[in-house]
Amino acid sequence: SSTLNVTGASVLGDTLSVANLATLSGGFVSVGSSTVTASLNVSGPLSASSTLTVAGLAHLDTGFISKASSTLVGSLNLSG
């Protein structure tokens, strides 16, 4: 139970596993696909350079803005 400080670039040849909270103050870049197996909370804007896929229900509390065409598969229920 100690602290590891890395001041320069680090290369890992396999899986990095963190048991508790990991703070990435500069962000992170994933070259391959990434899987999140629990809740992912984003406090700022979320952007995707390609397709953002949501497997379950997505709550968009203040709406959404589409700058291009959008395709809906399934029913669309509107109220309000």
Backbone as a printed PyTorch tensor [residue, N CA C, xyz], in Angstrom:
tensor([[[  0.8510,  -1.1870,   0.0000],
         [  0.0000,   0.0000,   0.0000],
         [  0.8910,   1.2430,   0.0000]],

        [[  1.4310,   1.5610,  -1.1520],
         [  2.2750,   2.7400,  -1.2760],
         [  1.9230,   3.4850,  -2.5480]],

        [[  2.6110,   4.5640,  -2.8130],
         [  2.3190,   5.4110,  -3.9600],
         [  3.3660,   5.2160,  -5.0460]],

        [[  2.9160,   5.1240,  -6.2830],
         [  3.8130,   5.0710,  -7.4310],
         [  3.6970,   6.3870,  -8.1800]],

        [[  4.7860,   7.1220,  -8.2880],
         [  4.8140,   8.3730,  -9.0320],
         [  5.6310,   8.1770, -10.2960]],

        [[  5.0400,   8.4960, -11.4270],
         [  5.7300,   8.4100, -12.7070],
         [  5.7440,   9.8030, -13.2970]],

        [[  6.9210,  10.3420, -13.5650],
         [  7.0140,  11.7140, -14.0670],
         [  7.1460,  11.7830, -15.5790]],

        [[  7.5190,  10.7250, -16.2290],
         [  7.6450,  10.7140, -17.6850],
         [  6.6930,   9.7070, -18.2960]],

        [[  6.8880,   9.4590, -19.5700],
         [  6.0470,   8.4860, -20.2710],
         [  6.3170,   7.0900, -19.7300]],

        [[  5.2760,   6.2630, -19.7360],
         [  5.3880,   4.9080, -19.2440],
         [  4.7450,   3.9660, -20.2600]],

        [[  5.3600,   2.8520, -20.5280],
         [  4.8180,   1.8620, -21.4560],
         [  4.6050,   0.5720, -20.6950]],

        [[  3.3890,   0.0480, -20.7910],
         [  3.0700,  -1.2290, -20.1550],
         [  2.8450,  -2.2630, -21.2460]],

        [[  3.3720,  -3.4380, -21.0510],
         [  3.2440,  -4.4840, -22.0530],
         [  1.9800,  -5.2940, -21.9460]],

        [[  1.2300,  -5.1170, -20.8670],
         [  0.0390,  -5.9240, -20.6620],
         [ -1.0190,  -5.0690, -19.9760]],

        [[ -1.8740,  -5.6700, -19.1930],
         [ -3.0020,  -5.0020, -18.5580],
         [ -2.5780,  -4.2220, -17.3310]],

        [[ -3.1000,  -3.0150, -17.1900],
         [ -2.9270,  -2.2390, -15.9720],
         [ -4.1960,  -2.3990, -15.1490]],

        [[ -4.0580,  -2.8570, -13.9400],
         [ -5.2020,  -3.0560, -13.0660],
         [ -5.0480,  -2.1610, -11.8520]],

        [[ -6.0950,  -1.3780, -11.5620],
         [ -6.0920,  -0.4890, -10.4060],
         [ -7.2610,  -0.8940,  -9.5220]],

        [[ -6.9860,  -1.2070,  -8.2650],
         [ -8.0220,  -1.7080,  -7.3720],
         [ -8.9350,  -0.6040,  -6.8540]],

        [[ -8.4150,   0.5940,  -6.6760],
         [ -9.2240,   1.6960,  -6.1570],
         [ -9.2510,   2.8330,  -7.1680]],

        [[ -9.4090,   4.0380,  -6.6910],
         [ -9.5520,   5.1980,  -7.5650],
         [ -8.2460,   5.5340,  -8.2770]],

        [[ -8.3180,   5.7650,  -9.5760],
         [ -7.1690,   6.2300, -10.3590],
         [ -7.4860,   7.6330, -10.8530]],

        [[ -6.6270,   8.5820, -10.5610],
         [ -6.8250,   9.9540, -11.0020],
         [ -5.9140,  10.2260, -12.1890]],

        [[ -6.5200,  10.5740, -13.3150],
         [ -5.7720,  10.8930, -14.5310],
         [ -6.0170,  12.3720, -14.8070]],

        [[ -5.2200,  13.2230, -14.2100],
         [ -5.4880,  14.6610, -14.2430],
         [ -5.3590,  15.2580, -15.6380]],

        [[ -4.6080,  14.6380, -16.5200],
         [ -4.4760,  15.1470, -17.8780],
         [ -5.3950,  14.4510, -18.8670]],

        [[ -6.1980,  13.4980, -18.4020],
         [ -7.0800,  12.7360, -19.2750],
         [ -6.4280,  11.4260, -19.6800]],

        [[ -7.0530,  10.7350, -20.6210],
         [ -6.4520,   9.5200, -21.1500],
         [ -6.8270,   9.3710, -22.6180]],

        [[ -5.9560,   8.7280, -23.3590],
         [ -6.1810,   8.4600, -24.7680],
         [ -6.1540,   6.9550, -24.9630]],

        [[ -7.1850,   6.4380, -25.5900],
         [ -7.2560,   5.0120, -25.8740],
         [ -7.0950,   4.8100, -27.3730]],

        [[ -6.0630,   4.0910, -27.7750],
         [ -5.8330,   3.8410, -29.1900],
         [ -6.7640,   2.7310, -29.6830]],

        [[ -7.0650,   1.7870, -28.8280],
         [ -7.9840,   0.7030, -29.1730],
         [ -9.3420,   0.9500, -28.5370]],

        [[-10.1900,  -0.0470, -28.5640],
         [-11.4930,   0.0920, -27.9210],
         [-11.3240,  -0.0080, -26.4110]],

        [[-12.2350,   0.6110, -25.6890],
         [-12.2060,   0.5730, -24.2270],
         [-13.5530,   0.1120, -23.7120]],

        [[-13.5310,  -0.7040, -22.6940],
         [-14.7470,  -1.2260, -22.0920],
         [-14.8320,  -0.7590, -20.6540]],

        [[-15.9820,  -0.1980, -20.2950],
         [-16.2470,   0.2010, -18.9170],
         [-17.2900,  -0.7600, -18.3900]],

        [[-16.9560,  -1.4830, -17.3220],
         [-17.8560,  -2.5220, -16.8320],
         [-18.7450,  -2.0640, -15.6850]],

        [[-18.6410,  -0.8060, -15.2860],
         [-19.5110,  -0.2520, -14.2440],
         [-19.9610,   1.1310, -14.7110]],

        [[-20.5670,   1.8840, -13.8430],
         [-21.0410,   3.2180, -14.2090],
         [-19.8890,   4.1230, -14.6160]],

        [[-20.1130,   4.9200, -15.6410],
         [-19.1570,   5.9290, -16.0800],
         [-19.8210,   7.2830, -15.8950]],

        [[-19.2780,   8.0840, -15.0010],
         [-19.8300,   9.4060, -14.7410],
         [-18.9370,  10.4490, -15.3850]],

        [[-19.5270,  11.2860, -16.2160],
         [-18.7990,  12.3370, -16.9160],
         [-19.3700,  13.6660, -16.4530]],

        [[-18.5280,  14.5160, -15.8870],
         [-19.0220,  15.7880, -15.3590],
         [-18.9270,  16.9220, -16.3690]],

        [[-18.1930,  16.7380, -17.4480],
         [-18.0710,  17.7610, -18.4850],
         [-18.6060,  17.2240, -19.7970]],

        [[-18.3540,  17.9320, -20.8830],
         [-18.8310,  17.4680, -22.1920],
         [-18.2240,  16.1280, -22.5760]],

        [[-19.0310,  15.3000, -23.2050],
         [-18.5790,  14.0020, -23.6990],
         [-18.5610,  14.0750, -25.2160]],

        [[-17.4360,  13.7640, -25.8260],
         [-17.3640,  13.7830, -27.2840],
         [-16.8000,  12.4680, -27.7800]],

        [[-17.2170,  12.0880, -28.9690],
         [-16.7130,  10.8730, -29.6110],
         [-16.3250,  11.2410, -31.0340]],

        [[-15.1590,  10.7810, -31.4620],
         [-14.7090,  11.1020, -32.8120],
         [-15.4160,  10.2480, -33.8580]],

        [[-16.0920,   9.2200, -33.4110],
         [-16.8370,   8.3490, -34.3070],
         [-18.2110,   8.1200, -33.6830]],

        [[-18.7150,   6.9350, -33.7390],
         [-20.0460,   6.6210, -33.2300],
         [-20.0220,   6.3740, -31.7340]],

        [[-20.9490,   6.9920, -31.0140],
         [-21.1400,   6.7160, -29.5980],
         [-22.3300,   5.7660, -29.4910]],

        [[-22.0930,   4.5950, -28.9480],
         [-23.1380,   3.5870, -28.8250],
         [-23.5210,   3.4320, -27.3660]],

        [[-24.8090,   3.4670, -27.1000],
         [-25.3300,   3.2610, -25.7520],
         [-26.2240,   2.0300, -25.8040]],

        [[-25.8830,   1.0120, -25.0260],
         [-26.6110,  -0.2460, -25.0930],
         [-27.9550,  -0.1820, -24.3750]],

        [[-28.0280,   0.5910, -23.3130],
         [-29.2710,   0.6880, -22.5570],
         [-29.9390,   2.0290, -22.7930]],

        [[-30.7000,   2.4600, -21.8260],
         [-31.4290,   3.7220, -21.9210],
         [-30.4930,   4.8910, -21.6560]],

        [[-30.5420,   5.9070, -22.5160],
         [-29.7270,   7.1100, -22.3300],
         [-30.6320,   8.2450, -21.8730]],

        [[-30.3270,   8.8370, -20.7390],
         [-31.0800,   9.9770, -20.2310],
         [-30.3970,  11.2540, -20.6920]],

        [[-31.0960,  12.0490, -21.4600],
         [-30.5840,  13.3360, -21.9120],
         [-31.4900,  14.3920, -21.2840]],

        [[-31.1670,  14.7970, -20.0730],
         [-32.0550,  15.6210, -19.2650],
         [-32.3800,  16.9780, -19.8840]],

        [[-31.4690,  17.5440, -20.6520],
         [-31.7350,  18.8690, -21.2270],
         [-31.8940,  18.8160, -22.7370]],

        [[-32.0250,  17.6250, -23.3130],
         [-32.2540,  17.4820, -24.7410],
         [-30.9970,  17.0650, -25.4810]],

        [[-31.0710,  17.1270, -26.8000],
         [-29.8880,  16.8430, -27.5990],
         [-29.9120,  17.7040, -28.8540]],

        [[-28.7400,  17.9620, -29.3990],
         [-28.5910,  18.7480, -30.6170],
         [-27.8700,  17.8790, -31.6400]],

        [[-28.4440,  17.7700, -32.8090],
         [-27.8230,  16.9930, -33.8800],
         [-27.4110,  17.9490, -34.9880]],

        [[-26.1280,  17.9650, -35.3370],
         [-25.6370,  18.8280, -36.4070],
         [-25.7460,  18.1510, -37.7690]],

        [[-26.1220,  16.9050, -37.7860],
         [-26.2860,  16.1620, -39.0290],
         [-27.5830,  15.3720, -38.9290]],

        [[-27.8520,  14.5470, -39.9040],
         [-29.0650,  13.7420, -39.8520],
         [-28.9280,  12.6820, -38.7630]],

        [[-30.0570,  12.2970, -38.2070],
         [-30.0730,  11.2790, -37.1670],
         [-31.0280,  10.1690, -37.5740]],

        [[-30.6380,   8.9520, -37.3300],
         [-31.4670,   7.7970, -37.6460],
         [-31.9680,   7.1900, -36.3540]],

        [[-33.2700,   7.0060, -36.2560],
         [-33.8670,   6.3740, -35.0930],
         [-34.3790,   5.0080, -35.5060]],

        [[-33.9750,   4.0010, -34.7530],
         [-34.4450,   2.6470, -34.9950],
         [-35.3350,   2.2850, -33.8240]],

        [[-36.5890,   2.0270, -34.0970],
         [-37.5390,   1.7390, -33.0300],
         [-38.4940,   2.9090, -32.8750]],

        [[-39.2910,   2.8630, -31.8360],
         [-40.3060,   3.9080, -31.6560],
         [-39.6880,   5.1670, -31.0460]],

        [[-40.3030,   6.3060, -31.3630],
         [-39.9070,   7.5930, -30.8040],
         [-41.1160,   8.1750, -30.0980]],

        [[-41.0130,   8.3340, -28.7840],
         [-42.0950,   8.8950, -27.9830],
         [-41.7190,  10.2970, -27.5570]],

        [[-42.5680,  11.2640, -27.8660],
         [-42.3260,  12.6510, -27.5190],
         [-43.4420,  13.1400, -26.6090]],

        [[-43.0700,  13.9340, -25.6040],
         [-44.0680,  14.5560, -24.7330],
         [-43.5640,  15.9110, -24.3020]],

        [[-44.5010,  16.7800, -23.9350],
         [-44.0860,  18.0860, -23.4210],
         [-44.3270,  19.2180, -24.3580]]])
